[in-house]
Amino acid sequence: EEGGIIIRISDDGPGFSPKVLSQKKAYFTTNDEDGHMGMGLSICRILCRKLGGKIELYNRKDGGAEAKIILKT
């Protein structure tokens, strides 16, 4: 986009759960039993905001998850 950078990261897995896509809190975790706290996406969100940008999470139409990072230059 004009005046910014967009980075898209995607995979071919099952995608994000509806719970993850709707969460607005600090952590993006759906299962505390697997030992993960969801810190990776939370850290990405914080860093994007510090750089004046944002991160958006989607499920791709053809399958898989996608994170879209938008940074202003």
PDB file of C-alpha atoms in Angstrom:
ATOM      1  CA  GLU A   1       0.000   0.000   0.000  1.00  0.00           C
ATOM      2  CA  GLU A   2       1.069   3.571  -0.504  1.00  0.00           C
ATOM      3  CA  GLY A   3       3.354   4.740   2.281  1.00  0.00           C
ATOM      4  CA  GLY A   4       3.645   1.368   3.975  1.00  0.00           C
ATOM      5  CA  ILE A   5       4.755  -2.223   3.930  1.00  0.00           C
ATOM      6  CA  ILE A   6       2.528  -5.295   3.995  1.00  0.00           C
ATOM      7  CA  ILE A   7       3.893  -8.674   5.015  1.00  0.00           C
ATOM      8  CA  ARG A   8       1.705 -11.776   4.618  1.00  0.00           C
ATOM      9  CA  ILE A   9       2.582 -15.027   6.345  1.00  0.00           C
ATOM     10  CA  SER A  10       0.431 -18.051   5.606  1.00  0.00           C
ATOM     11  CA  ASP A  11       0.349 -21.808   5.967  1.00  0.00           C
ATOM     12  CA  ASP A  12      -1.669 -24.730   4.641  1.00  0.00           C
ATOM     13  CA  GLY A  13      -2.856 -26.046   8.010  1.00  0.00           C
ATOM     14  CA  PRO A  14      -6.346 -26.044   9.540  1.00  0.00           C
ATOM     15  CA  GLY A  15      -6.421 -22.258  10.043  1.00  0.00           C
ATOM     16  CA  PHE A  16      -7.203 -20.213  13.123  1.00  0.00           C
ATOM     17  CA  SER A  17     -10.085 -21.257  15.338  1.00  0.00           C
ATOM     18  CA  PRO A  18     -13.061 -18.889  15.595  1.00  0.00           C
ATOM     19  CA  LYS A  19     -12.000 -18.239  19.213  1.00  0.00           C
ATOM     20  CA  VAL A  20      -8.552 -17.007  18.162  1.00  0.00           C
ATOM     21  CA  LEU A  21      -9.996 -14.817  15.407  1.00  0.00           C
ATOM     22  CA  SER A  22     -12.400 -13.161  17.858  1.00  0.00           C
ATOM     23  CA  GLN A  23      -9.967 -12.625  20.765  1.00  0.00           C
ATOM     24  CA  LYS A  24      -9.065  -9.046  21.577  1.00  0.00           C
ATOM     25  CA  LYS A  25      -7.044  -9.788  24.716  1.00  0.00           C
ATOM     26  CA  ALA A  26      -3.300 -10.124  25.137  1.00  0.00           C
ATOM     27  CA  TYR A  27      -2.982 -13.862  24.477  1.00  0.00           C
ATOM     28  CA  PHE A  28      -4.114 -15.900  21.469  1.00  0.00           C
ATOM     29  CA  THR A  29      -4.384 -19.314  23.085  1.00  0.00           C
ATOM     30  CA  THR A  30      -7.170 -21.870  22.796  1.00  0.00           C
ATOM     31  CA  ASN A  31      -5.636 -24.829  24.630  1.00  0.00           C
ATOM     32  CA  ASP A  32      -3.698 -24.398  27.868  1.00  0.00           C
ATOM     33  CA  GLU A  33      -3.025 -28.148  28.037  1.00  0.00           C
ATOM     34  CA  ASP A  34      -0.499 -28.167  25.171  1.00  0.00           C
ATOM     35  CA  GLY A  35       1.943 -25.961  27.108  1.00  0.00           C
ATOM     36  CA  HIS A  36       1.623 -22.974  24.780  1.00  0.00           C
ATOM     37  CA  MET A  37       0.486 -19.605  26.073  1.00  0.00           C
ATOM     38  CA  GLY A  38       0.013 -17.869  22.722  1.00  0.00           C
ATOM     39  CA  MET A  39       2.908 -15.478  23.315  1.00  0.00           C
ATOM     40  CA  GLY A  40       4.186 -15.447  19.719  1.00  0.00           C
ATOM     41  CA  LEU A  41       1.192 -13.656  18.220  1.00  0.00           C
ATOM     42  CA  SER A  42       0.954 -11.406  21.263  1.00  0.00           C
ATOM     43  CA  ILE A  43       4.562 -10.311  20.858  1.00  0.00           C
ATOM     44  CA  CYS A  44       3.965  -9.711  17.147  1.00  0.00           C
ATOM     45  CA  ARG A  45       0.942  -7.539  17.966  1.00  0.00           C
ATOM     46  CA  ILE A  46       2.956  -5.470  20.466  1.00  0.00           C
ATOM     47  CA  LEU A  47       5.859  -4.984  18.051  1.00  0.00           C
ATOM     48  CA  CYS A  48       3.539  -3.997  15.208  1.00  0.00           C
ATOM     49  CA  ARG A  49       1.859  -1.387  17.393  1.00  0.00           C
ATOM     50  CA  LYS A  50       5.236  -0.023  18.532  1.00  0.00           C
ATOM     51  CA  LEU A  51       6.135   0.443  14.862  1.00  0.00           C
ATOM     52  CA  GLY A  52       2.859   2.245  14.136  1.00  0.00           C
ATOM     53  CA  GLY A  53       1.249  -0.730  12.448  1.00  0.00           C
ATOM     54  CA  LYS A  54      -1.038  -3.643  13.126  1.00  0.00           C
ATOM     55  CA  ILE A  55      -1.464  -7.367  12.606  1.00  0.00           C
ATOM     56  CA  GLU A  56      -4.608  -8.953  11.194  1.00  0.00           C
ATOM     57  CA  LEU A  57      -5.449 -12.672  11.353  1.00  0.00           C
ATOM     58  CA  TYR A  58      -7.464 -14.498   8.716  1.00  0.00           C
ATOM     59  CA  ASN A  59      -8.343 -17.937   7.479  1.00  0.00           C
ATOM     60  CA  ARG A  60      -7.614 -18.306   3.782  1.00  0.00           C
ATOM     61  CA  LYS A  61     -10.481 -19.329   1.504  1.00  0.00           C
ATOM     62  CA  ASP A  62      -8.428 -22.209   0.093  1.00  0.00           C
ATOM     63  CA  GLY A  63      -7.409 -23.376   3.591  1.00  0.00           C
ATOM     64  CA  GLY A  64      -4.797 -22.388   6.090  1.00  0.00           C
ATOM     65  CA  ALA A  65      -4.122 -19.408   8.307  1.00  0.00           C
ATOM     66  CA  GLU A  66      -2.740 -16.019   7.340  1.00  0.00           C
ATOM     67  CA  ALA A  67      -1.258 -13.188   9.369  1.00  0.00           C
ATOM     68  CA  LYS A  68      -1.141  -9.816   7.599  1.00  0.00           C
ATOM     69  CA  ILE A  69       1.292  -7.300   9.078  1.00  0.00           C
ATOM     70  CA  ILE A  70       0.803  -3.689   8.033  1.00  0.00           C
ATOM     71  CA  LEU A  71       3.596  -1.212   8.860  1.00  0.00           C
ATOM     72  CA  LYS A  72       3.739   2.463   8.008  1.00  0.00           C
ATOM     73  CA  THR A  73       6.961   3.809   6.529  1.00  0.00           C
TER      74      THR A  73
END
